[in-house]
Coordinates of N, CA and C in Angstrom, one line a residue:
Chain A
X1 N -1.4 20.9 -8.2 CA -2.0 19.9 -7.6 C -3.4 19.4 -8.3
X2 N -3.8 18.0 -7.3 CA -4.8 17.2 -7.6 C -5.9 17.8 -7.0
X3 N -7.1 17.9 -7.6 CA -8.6 18.2 -7.7 C -9.5 17.4 -8.0
X4 N -10.6 17.0 -7.2 CA -12.4 16.5 -7.9 C -12.8 17.4 -7.7
X5 N -14.1 17.5 -8.1 CA -15.2 18.6 -8.2 C -16.3 17.7 -8.2
X6 N -17.3 17.2 -7.7 CA -18.8 16.9 -7.4 C -19.8 17.4 -7.1
X7 N -21.2 17.7 -7.7 CA -22.0 18.1 -6.3 C -22.0 17.3 -5.2
X8 N -22.4 17.8 -4.3 CA -22.3 17.7 -3.2 C -23.9 16.6 -2.8
X9 N -25.0 17.1 -3.6 CA -26.2 15.9 -3.2 C -27.1 16.3 -4.8
X10 N -28.2 15.0 -4.8 CA -28.9 15.3 -6.0 C -30.1 14.3 -5.3
X11 N -31.0 14.7 -6.1 CA -32.3 14.2 -5.9 C -33.0 13.8 -7.0
X12 N -33.6 12.7 -7.1 CA -34.4 12.2 -8.7 C -35.2 11.0 -7.8
X13 N -36.0 10.9 -9.0 CA -37.2 10.2 -8.9 C -37.4 8.6 -9.2
X14 N -37.6 7.9 -8.5 CA -37.8 6.2 -9.2 C -38.2 6.0 -10.6
X15 N -37.5 5.4 -11.0 CA -37.7 5.3 -12.7 C -36.8 6.0 -13.5
X16 N -36.6 7.2 -13.0 CA -35.9 8.1 -14.0 C -34.4 8.1 -14.0
X17 N -33.6 8.9 -14.8 CA -32.3 8.7 -15.3 C -31.5 10.3 -14.5
X18 N -30.7 9.7 -14.0 CA -29.7 10.7 -13.5 C -28.2 10.7 -14.0
X19 N -28.2 12.1 -13.8 CA -26.5 12.2 -14.7 C -25.8 13.0 -13.3
X20 N -24.7 12.2 -12.5 CA -23.7 12.7 -11.8 C -22.4 13.1 -12.7
X21 N -22.5 14.5 -12.4 CA -20.4 15.0 -13.2 C -19.9 15.0 -12.1
X22 N -18.4 15.0 -12.8 CA -17.4 14.9 -12.0 C -16.0 15.7 -12.9
X23 N -15.6 17.0 -12.7 CA -14.8 17.2 -13.3 C -13.4 17.1 -12.1
X24 N -11.9 16.9 -12.9 CA -11.3 16.7 -12.4 C -9.8 17.6 -12.7
X25 N -8.6 17.8 -11.9 CA -7.5 18.6 -12.3 C -6.1 17.7 -11.9
X26 N -5.6 17.1 -12.9 CA -4.5 16.2 -12.5 C -3.4 15.9 -13.5
X27 N -2.0 15.8 -13.1 CA -0.9 15.9 -14.2 C -1.3 14.2 -13.7
X28 N -0.3 12.9 -14.5 CA -0.2 12.2 -15.0 C -1.4 11.2 -14.9
X29 N -2.6 11.4 -15.7 CA -4.2 10.7 -15.6 C -3.7 9.5 -16.1
X30 N -4.3 8.6 -15.1 CA -4.4 6.9 -15.5 C -5.5 6.5 -15.8
X31 N -6.5 7.0 -15.3 CA -8.0 6.5 -15.0 C -9.1 6.6 -14.2
X32 N -10.2 6.9 -14.4 CA -11.2 7.5 -13.6 C -12.2 6.0 -12.9
X33 N -12.2 6.3 -12.2 CA -13.3 5.0 -11.2 C -14.4 5.7 -10.5
X34 N -15.7 5.1 -10.3 CA -16.7 5.5 -10.0 C -17.0 4.3 -8.9
X35 N -17.5 4.6 -7.5 CA -17.9 3.9 -6.8 C -19.0 3.9 -5.9
X36 N -19.8 3.4 -5.8 CA -21.1 3.9 -5.2 C -21.1 3.2 -3.4
X37 N -21.2 4.0 -2.6 CA -21.3 3.6 -1.2 C -22.4 4.2 -0.3
X38 N -23.1 3.1 0.2 CA -24.1 3.0 0.9 C -23.7 3.7 2.8
X39 N -24.9 4.3 3.1 CA -24.0 4.7 4.6 C -23.8 3.4 5.5
X40 N -22.3 4.1 5.9 CA -22.0 3.3 6.7 C -21.4 1.6 6.5
X41 N -21.1 1.7 4.8 CA -20.6 0.7 4.0 C -19.4 1.1 3.6
X42 N -19.0 0.1 2.8 CA -17.9 0.0 2.2 C -17.8 0.8 1.0
X43 N -17.0 1.3 0.2 CA -17.2 1.8 -1.2 C -17.2 0.3 -1.8
X44 N -18.1 0.5 -3.1 CA -17.9 -0.9 -4.0 C -17.7 0.0 -5.7
X45 N -16.9 -1.3 -5.8 CA -16.9 -0.4 -7.7 C -17.8 -0.6 -8.3
X46 N -17.8 0.5 -9.5 CA -19.1 0.5 -10.3 C -18.2 0.8 -12.0
X47 N -17.3 1.0 -12.0 CA -16.7 1.6 -13.6 C -15.5 2.3 -13.4
X48 N -14.8 1.8 -14.5 CA -13.5 2.4 -14.9 C -13.3 2.9 -16.6
X49 N -12.8 4.0 -16.4 CA -12.6 4.7 -17.5 C -11.4 5.1 -18.0
X50 N -10.6 4.5 -18.7 CA -9.1 5.3 -19.2 C -9.0 5.8 -20.3
X51 N -9.8 5.6 -21.4 CA -10.1 6.0 -22.7 C -11.2 7.2 -22.6
X52 N -11.6 8.3 -23.6 CA -12.6 8.9 -24.0 C -13.7 8.1 -24.5
X53 N -14.7 8.1 -24.0 CA -16.2 7.7 -24.5 C -16.9 6.7 -23.4
X54 N -17.7 6.2 -23.6 CA -19.1 5.8 -22.5 C -19.0 4.2 -22.6
X55 N -18.7 3.9 -21.4 CA -19.2 2.5 -20.9 C -20.3 2.4 -20.3
X56 N -21.0 1.1 -21.2 CA -22.0 1.2 -20.3 C -22.1 -0.3 -19.6
X57 N -22.8 -0.6 -18.8 CA -22.6 -1.9 -17.8 C -23.9 -1.9 -17.5
X58 N -25.2 -2.5 -17.8 CA -25.9 -2.7 -17.3 C -27.1 -1.0 -17.4
X59 N -27.3 -0.8 -15.9 CA -28.3 0.7 -15.7 C -27.5 1.4 -15.5
X60 N -26.0 1.3 -15.3 CA -25.0 2.5 -15.2 C -24.3 2.2 -16.5
X61 N -23.9 3.7 -16.9 CA -22.8 3.9 -17.6 C -21.8 5.0 -17.5
X62 N -20.7 5.3 -17.7 CA -19.8 6.3 -17.4 C -19.1 6.9 -18.6
X63 N -18.7 8.1 -18.8 CA -18.2 9.0 -19.5 C -17.5 9.2 -19.4
X64 N -16.3 9.6 -20.0 CA -14.9 10.1 -19.9 C -14.5 11.1 -20.9
X65 N -14.3 12.3 -20.9 CA -13.3 13.3 -21.7 C -11.9 13.9 -21.3
X66 N -11.1 12.8 -21.6 CA -9.6 13.7 -21.1 C -9.5 15.0 -21.1
X67 N -9.9 15.2 -22.4 CA -9.4 17.0 -22.5 C -10.0 17.9 -21.8
X68 N -11.1 17.4 -21.6 CA -11.9 18.7 -20.7 C -11.9 18.3 -19.1
X69 N -11.0 17.0 -19.2 CA -10.8 16.8 -17.5 C -12.8 16.3 -16.4
X70 N -13.0 15.2 -17.6 CA -14.8 15.3 -17.0 C -15.2 13.8 -17.2
X71 N -15.8 14.0 -16.6 CA -16.6 12.5 -15.9 C -18.1 12.7 -16.0
X72 N -18.8 11.4 -16.4 CA -20.2 11.5 -15.9 C -20.8 10.2 -15.7
X73 N -21.6 10.1 -14.3 CA -22.2 8.4 -14.3 C -23.4 8.6 -14.5
X74 N -24.5 7.5 -15.1 CA -25.3 7.6 -15.7 C -26.4 6.6 -15.3
X75 N -27.5 6.7 -14.1 CA -28.0 5.8 -13.7 C -29.6 5.7 -14.3
X76 N -29.5 4.7 -14.8 CA -31.2 4.6 -15.5 C -31.8 3.9 -14.7
X77 N -33.0 4.3 -14.9 CA -34.2 3.4 -13.9 C -33.9 3.0 -12.7
X78 N -33.9 4.4 -12.0 CA -33.7 4.7 -10.9 C -34.2 3.5 -9.8
X79 N -34.0 3.1 -8.7 CA -34.6 1.9 -7.8 C -34.1 3.3 -6.3
X80 N -35.5 2.6 -5.7 CA -34.7 3.1 -4.1 C -32.9 2.8 -3.3
X81 N -33.4 1.3 -4.0 CA -31.7 1.3 -3.4 C -30.6 1.8 -3.8
X82 N -30.6 2.7 -5.0 CA -29.7 3.2 -5.6 C -29.3 4.3 -4.7
X83 N -30.3 4.8 -3.9 CA -29.8 6.2 -2.5 C -29.1 5.5 -2.6
X84 N -27.7 6.6 -2.6 CA -26.2 6.4 -1.7 C -25.4 7.3 -2.7
X85 N -24.0 7.4 -1.6 CA -23.0 8.1 -2.5 C -22.4 7.5 -3.6
X86 N -22.3 8.3 -4.5 CA -21.5 8.0 -5.5 C -20.2 9.0 -5.3
X87 N -18.9 8.3 -5.4 CA -17.7 9.1 -5.3 C -16.5 8.7 -6.6
X88 N -16.4 9.5 -7.3 CA -15.5 9.9 -8.3 C -14.3 9.7 -7.8
X89 N -13.3 9.0 -8.5 CA -11.7 8.6 -8.1 C -11.2 8.6 -9.3
X90 N -9.6 9.4 -9.2 CA -8.4 9.6 -10.4 C -8.0 9.0 -9.6
X91 N -6.9 8.3 -10.6 CA -5.8 7.7 -10.5 C -4.8 8.1 -11.1
X92 N -3.6 8.5 -10.5 CA -2.5 9.3 -11.5 C -1.4 9.0 -11.3
X93 N -0.1 9.3 -11.8 CA 0.9 8.9 -11.6 C 1.8 9.7 -11.2
X94 N 2.6 9.5 -10.1 CA 3.0 10.4 -9.2 C 4.3 10.2 -8.6
X95 N 5.7 9.1 -9.0 CA 6.3 8.3 -8.5 C 5.8 7.4 -8.3
X96 N 4.5 6.5 -8.6 CA 3.9 5.6 -8.1 C 2.1 5.9 -8.4
X97 N 1.8 4.8 -8.7 CA 0.3 5.1 -9.0 C -0.4 5.3 -7.5
X98 N -1.3 6.3 -7.6 CA -1.8 7.1 -6.4 C -3.8 7.3 -6.7
X99 N -4.8 6.6 -6.3 CA -5.7 7.0 -6.5 C -6.5 7.7 -5.6
X100 N -7.0 9.3 -5.7 CA -7.3 10.2 -5.0 C -9.2 10.1 -5.2
X101 N -9.8 10.5 -3.8 CA -11.1 10.1 -4.5 C -11.8 11.9 -4.2
X102 N -13.0 12.1 -4.6 CA -13.6 13.1 -4.5 C -14.7 12.6 -3.7
X103 N -15.2 14.0 -3.0 CA -16.1 14.1 -1.1 C -16.9 13.3 -1.6
X104 N -17.8 12.7 -3.2 CA -18.8 12.3 -3.1 C -20.4 12.9 -3.6
X105 N -21.3 12.3 -3.9 CA -22.3 12.7 -4.2 C -23.3 12.1 -3.5
X106 N -24.2 12.9 -2.7 CA -25.1 12.1 -2.2 C -26.5 11.6 -3.0
X107 N -27.0 11.0 -3.4 CA -27.8 10.5 -4.5 C -29.4 10.0 -3.4
X108 N -30.2 11.0 -3.6 CA -31.4 10.7 -2.9 C -32.7 10.0 -4.1
X109 N -33.1 8.9 -4.2 CA -34.1 8.5 -4.4 C -35.3 8.4 -4.2
X110 N -36.4 9.1 -4.5 CA -37.5 9.5 -4.1 C -38.8 8.7 -4.8
X111 N -40.0 8.2 -4.3 CA -40.7 7.2 -5.0 C -41.6 8.5 -5.5
Chain B
X1 N -13.9 -17.3 -1.7 CA -12.6 -16.3 -1.5 C -12.8 -15.3 -0.5
X2 N -12.6 -15.1 0.6 CA -13.0 -14.1 1.5 C -12.4 -12.5 0.7
X3 N -13.2 -11.3 1.0 CA -13.0 -10.3 0.5 C -11.9 -9.8 1.5
X4 N -11.7 -8.5 1.4 CA -10.8 -7.9 2.6 C -11.3 -7.8 3.8
X5 N -10.7 -8.1 4.6 CA -11.0 -8.3 6.0 C -10.4 -7.3 7.0
X6 N -11.2 -6.5 7.5 CA -10.6 -5.6 8.5 C -11.1 -5.9 9.6
X7 N -10.6 -5.6 11.2 CA -11.2 -5.5 12.3 C -10.2 -4.6 13.5
X8 N -11.1 -4.5 14.3 CA -12.3 -4.4 14.6 C -13.0 -3.6 13.6
X9 N -14.7 -3.8 13.9 CA -15.6 -3.4 12.8 C -15.7 -1.7 13.9
X10 N -15.7 -1.8 15.0 CA -15.8 -0.7 16.3 C -14.8 -0.7 16.8
X11 N -14.2 0.7 17.3 CA -13.4 0.7 18.0 C -13.5 1.7 18.8
X12 N -13.8 1.9 19.9 CA -13.8 3.0 21.2 C -12.3 3.1 21.6
X13 N -11.7 3.9 22.0 CA -9.9 4.5 22.5 C -10.5 5.6 23.4
X14 N -10.1 5.9 24.4 CA -10.1 7.0 25.3 C -8.6 8.1 24.6
X15 N -8.7 9.4 24.9 CA -7.8 10.1 24.2 C -6.7 9.9 25.4
X16 N -5.3 9.4 24.6 CA -3.8 9.6 24.5 C -4.1 7.8 24.6
X17 N -5.2 6.6 24.4 CA -4.7 5.4 24.3 C -4.2 5.6 22.6
X18 N -3.5 3.9 22.7 CA -3.5 3.4 21.0 C -4.3 3.1 20.4
X19 N -4.6 3.1 19.1 CA -5.7 2.1 18.2 C -4.4 1.4 17.4
X20 N -5.0 0.1 17.3 CA -4.5 -0.8 16.3 C -5.5 -1.4 15.1
X21 N -5.7 -0.9 14.0 CA -6.3 -1.6 13.0 C -6.0 -2.5 12.6
X22 N -6.7 -3.4 11.5 CA -5.6 -4.4 11.3 C -6.7 -4.8 9.8
X23 N -5.8 -5.3 8.9 CA -6.4 -5.5 7.3 C -5.9 -6.6 6.8
X24 N -6.7 -7.8 6.7 CA -6.0 -8.6 5.6 C -6.1 -8.6 4.1
X25 N -5.5 -8.6 3.1 CA -6.1 -8.2 2.1 C -6.6 -9.8 1.3
X26 N -7.1 -9.4 0.0 CA -7.7 -10.8 -0.3 C -6.4 -11.4 -0.9
X27 N -7.2 -12.7 -0.7 CA -6.3 -14.0 -0.9 C -5.5 -13.5 -2.3
X28 N -4.3 -13.6 -2.4 CA -3.4 -12.9 -3.8 C -3.2 -11.7 -3.7
X29 N -3.4 -11.0 -3.2 CA -3.6 -9.5 -3.4 C -2.1 -8.9 -2.6
X30 N -1.3 -8.3 -2.9 CA 0.2 -8.1 -2.2 C 0.2 -6.4 -2.0
X31 N -0.9 -5.6 -2.3 CA -0.9 -4.2 -2.1 C -2.2 -3.6 -1.3
X32 N -2.0 -2.8 -0.5 CA -2.8 -2.6 0.3 C -2.8 -0.9 0.1
X33 N -4.3 -0.3 0.4 CA -4.0 0.9 0.7 C -4.8 1.3 2.0
X34 N -4.8 2.5 3.0 CA -5.6 2.9 3.6 C -6.0 4.0 3.5
X35 N -7.2 4.4 3.6 CA -8.0 5.6 3.5 C -8.3 5.9 4.6
X36 N -8.6 7.1 5.0 CA -9.8 7.7 6.3 C -10.6 8.5 5.7
X37 N -11.8 8.4 6.4 CA -13.2 9.4 6.0 C -13.8 9.6 7.2
X38 N -14.0 11.0 7.0 CA -14.6 11.9 7.6 C -16.3 11.9 7.8
X39 N -17.1 12.0 8.4 CA -18.3 12.2 8.2 C -19.2 13.1 7.2
X40 N -19.5 12.5 6.1 CA -20.1 13.5 5.0 C -18.6 13.7 4.2
X41 N -17.8 13.5 4.6 CA -16.4 13.3 3.5 C -15.9 12.3 2.5
X42 N -15.3 12.7 1.6 CA -15.0 11.7 0.9 C -13.4 11.2 1.6
X43 N -13.0 10.1 0.9 CA -12.2 9.1 1.3 C -10.5 9.7 1.1
X44 N -9.6 10.0 2.0 CA -8.7 10.7 2.3 C -7.0 10.0 2.5
X45 N -6.8 9.7 0.8 CA -5.3 9.0 1.0 C -4.5 8.6 2.3
X46 N -4.1 7.6 2.8 CA -3.4 7.6 4.0 C -1.8 7.2 3.7
X47 N -1.8 5.7 2.9 CA -1.1 5.2 2.6 C -0.9 4.0 2.1
X48 N 0.4 3.6 1.2 CA 0.4 2.3 0.3 C 1.2 1.6 0.6
X49 N 0.8 0.6 0.8 CA 2.6 -0.6 1.0 C 2.3 -2.2 0.3
X50 N 3.0 -2.2 0.1 CA 3.4 -3.7 -0.6 C 4.0 -4.7 0.9
X51 N 4.2 -5.8 0.7 CA 4.7 -6.4 1.7 C 5.9 -6.4 1.9
X52 N 6.1 -5.9 3.0 CA 7.3 -5.4 4.1 C 8.1 -4.0 3.3
X53 N 7.0 -3.2 2.8 CA 7.1 -1.8 2.0 C 6.3 -1.0 1.9
X54 N 6.8 0.0 2.4 CA 6.0 1.4 2.4 C 5.8 2.2 1.1
X55 N 5.2 2.2 0.2 CA 5.7 2.6 -1.3 C 5.4 4.1 -1.2
X56 N 4.3 4.4 -0.9 CA 4.0 6.0 -0.1 C 3.1 6.2 0.7
X57 N 3.5 7.2 1.8 CA 3.2 7.3 2.9 C 2.7 9.1 2.8
X58 N 2.4 9.2 1.6 CA 2.0 10.8 1.8 C 1.1 11.3 2.3
X59 N 0.1 10.7 2.3 CA -1.2 11.1 3.4 C -0.9 10.9 4.6
X60 N 0.1 10.1 5.3 CA 0.1 9.8 6.9 C 0.5 11.0 7.8
X61 N -0.2 11.4 8.4 CA 0.1 12.4 9.6 C 1.7 12.2 9.9
X62 N 2.7 13.3 10.1 CA 4.0 12.9 10.3 C 4.1 12.3 11.7
X63 N 3.2 12.6 12.7 CA 3.3 12.5 13.8 C 2.1 11.4 14.5
X64 N 2.8 9.9 15.3 CA 1.2 9.4 15.6 C 1.2 8.3 15.1
X65 N 1.1 8.2 14.2 CA 0.3 7.7 13.1 C 1.4 6.6 11.9
X66 N 1.3 5.4 12.1 CA 2.4 4.4 11.4 C 1.5 3.1 10.6
X67 N 2.3 2.8 9.7 CA 1.6 1.5 9.1 C 2.7 0.6 8.7
X68 N 2.2 -0.6 8.5 CA 3.4 -1.8 8.3 C 2.2 -3.0 7.5
X69 N 3.1 -3.7 6.6 CA 2.2 -4.6 6.2 C 3.6 -5.9 6.2
X70 N 3.3 -6.7 7.1 CA 4.4 -7.6 7.2 C 4.9 -8.8 6.1
X71 N 5.7 -9.2 6.0 CA 5.5 -10.7 5.4 C 4.3 -11.7 5.8
X72 N 4.9 -11.8 7.1 CA 3.2 -12.6 7.6 C 2.0 -12.0 8.2
X73 N 0.8 -12.4 8.0 CA -0.4 -11.3 8.6 C 0.0 -9.9 7.9
X74 N -1.5 -9.5 8.8 CA -2.3 -8.1 8.3 C -1.4 -7.3 8.2
X75 N -2.0 -6.3 7.5 CA -1.3 -5.0 7.8 C -1.9 -4.1 9.0
X76 N -1.1 -3.3 9.3 CA -1.3 -2.9 10.4 C -1.5 -1.3 10.5
X77 N -2.5 -0.3 10.4 CA -2.4 1.2 11.0 C -2.7 1.0 12.3
X78 N -1.8 1.8 12.9 CA -1.2 2.5 14.3 C -1.5 3.8 14.6
X79 N -2.6 3.8 15.9 CA -2.6 5.6 15.7 C -1.8 5.3 17.3
X80 N -0.9 6.5 17.8 CA -0.7 6.3 19.4 C -1.4 7.6 19.5
X81 N -1.2 7.7 20.7 CA -2.2 8.5 21.4 C -3.1 9.3 20.9
X82 N -4.0 8.6 20.8 CA -5.7 9.5 19.7 C -6.2 10.7 20.4
X83 N -6.4 11.4 19.5 CA -7.2 12.4 20.0 C -8.8 12.1 19.2
X84 N -9.3 13.3 19.9 CA -11.0 13.6 19.1 C -11.0 13.4 17.5
X85 N -10.0 14.2 17.4 CA -10.0 14.4 15.5 C -9.8 13.5 14.9
X86 N -9.1 12.3 15.5 CA -8.6 10.9 15.1 C -9.9 10.0 14.6
X87 N -11.2 10.2 15.2 CA -12.1 9.7 15.4 C -12.9 9.8 13.7
X88 N -13.0 8.5 12.9 CA -13.4 8.4 11.6 C -13.2 7.4 11.3
X89 N -13.8 6.8 10.1 CA -13.7 5.5 9.6 C -12.8 5.2 8.6
X90 N -11.7 4.5 9.2 CA -10.8 3.5 8.4 C -10.7 2.5 7.4
X91 N -10.6 2.8 6.0 CA -10.7 1.7 5.0 C -9.5 1.4 4.5
X92 N -9.5 0.3 4.4 CA -8.4 -0.3 4.0 C -8.8 -1.0 2.1
X93 N -7.6 -1.1 1.4 CA -8.4 -1.6 0.1 C -7.2 -2.7 -0.3
X94 N -7.4 -3.9 -1.0 CA -6.0 -4.2 -1.6 C -6.6 -4.3 -3.1
X95 N -5.0 -4.6 -3.9 CA -5.3 -5.3 -5.4 C -4.2 -6.1 -5.8
X96 N -4.4 -6.6 -6.8 CA -3.4 -7.6 -7.3 C -2.3 -7.2 -7.8
X97 N -2.3 -6.1 -8.4 CA -1.0 -5.1 -8.9 C -1.8 -3.8 -9.1
X98 N -0.8 -3.1 -8.8 CA -1.0 -1.2 -8.6 C -1.8 -0.8 -9.7
X99 N -1.9 -1.6 -10.9 CA -2.6 -0.9 -11.9 C -4.1 -1.6 -12.3
X100 N -4.6 -2.7 -11.0 CA -5.7 -2.7 -10.9 C -7.3 -2.1 -11.1
X101 N -7.8 -2.8 -11.9 CA -9.3 -1.7 -12.3 C -9.5 -1.1 -11.7
X102 N -9.5 -1.7 -10.0 CA -10.2 -1.0 -9.2 C -10.0 -1.9 -8.2
X103 N -10.3 -0.9 -6.7 CA -10.4 -1.7 -5.6 C -11.2 -2.5 -5.0
X104 N -10.5 -3.2 -4.2 CA -11.7 -4.1 -3.4 C -11.6 -3.3 -2.1
X105 N -12.5 -3.2 -1.4 CA -12.5 -2.5 -0.2 C -13.0 -3.4 1.2
X106 N -12.3 -3.4 2.4 CA -12.9 -3.9 3.4 C -14.1 -2.5 4.2
X107 N -14.5 -3.4 4.7 CA -15.9 -3.1 5.5 C -15.5 -1.9 6.2
X108 N -14.4 -1.7 6.5 CA -13.8 -0.3 7.5 C -13.8 -0.6 9.0
X109 N -13.1 0.0 9.8 CA -13.0 0.4 10.9 C -13.4 2.0 11.5
X110 N -14.7 1.6 12.2 CA -15.1 2.6 12.8 C -14.4 3.5 14.2
X111 N -13.5 4.5 14.3 CA -12.8 4.5 15.1 C -13.4 5.5 16.2
X112 N -13.6 5.5 17.0 CA -14.4 6.3 18.1 C -13.7 6.7 19.3
X113 N -13.0 8.2 19.5 CA -12.3 8.6 20.2 C -13.0 9.5 21.4
X114 N -12.9 9.1 22.9 CA -13.9 9.5 24.0 C -13.3 10.6 24.7

């Protein structure tokens, strides 16, 4: 079956760096996504990885290792507004493309 | 270019009533996905539709739930005879192509069953 694991909660300090890990088990892997979701709001797309390696986009970077079924989201120079849930999602091919989401990691940024 | 529009934003229904949730995808998008999110939980896939077709409904409960995406008009997620366990946030997402880099989500409909 398909499964995604990520930590439930993390706390970090403003200005610091935080790494949010995600492991997955799936067949027919076709890409990994990270979304940010503030409480009571819709998820917003952050990053997409389909090949191994690091994708950098401003303060956010995402890494993928397909052989290990592992990804991480790296947030640099943390700001208070980064307090949110971060959802790891995997797209796979199963009769058609489907995307499943992990339960999300709630990040608390403290001053 | 308006984003994905969902309405209503909040919906309160008594047990046994019907709930209708609407989703208008982004202009030019023909792929629509519905997800359900329970409090403190992740998004659970429900159904994937293209215009006039249900592509994948493997996440839909077998009873009381149905979805459509007609040729004209928004996609509708319909829940008949709602129960308290149906209380959740229902998000709709759309994409131009099934292999798009990422979905654009609507603001969601928060259904409360009393």
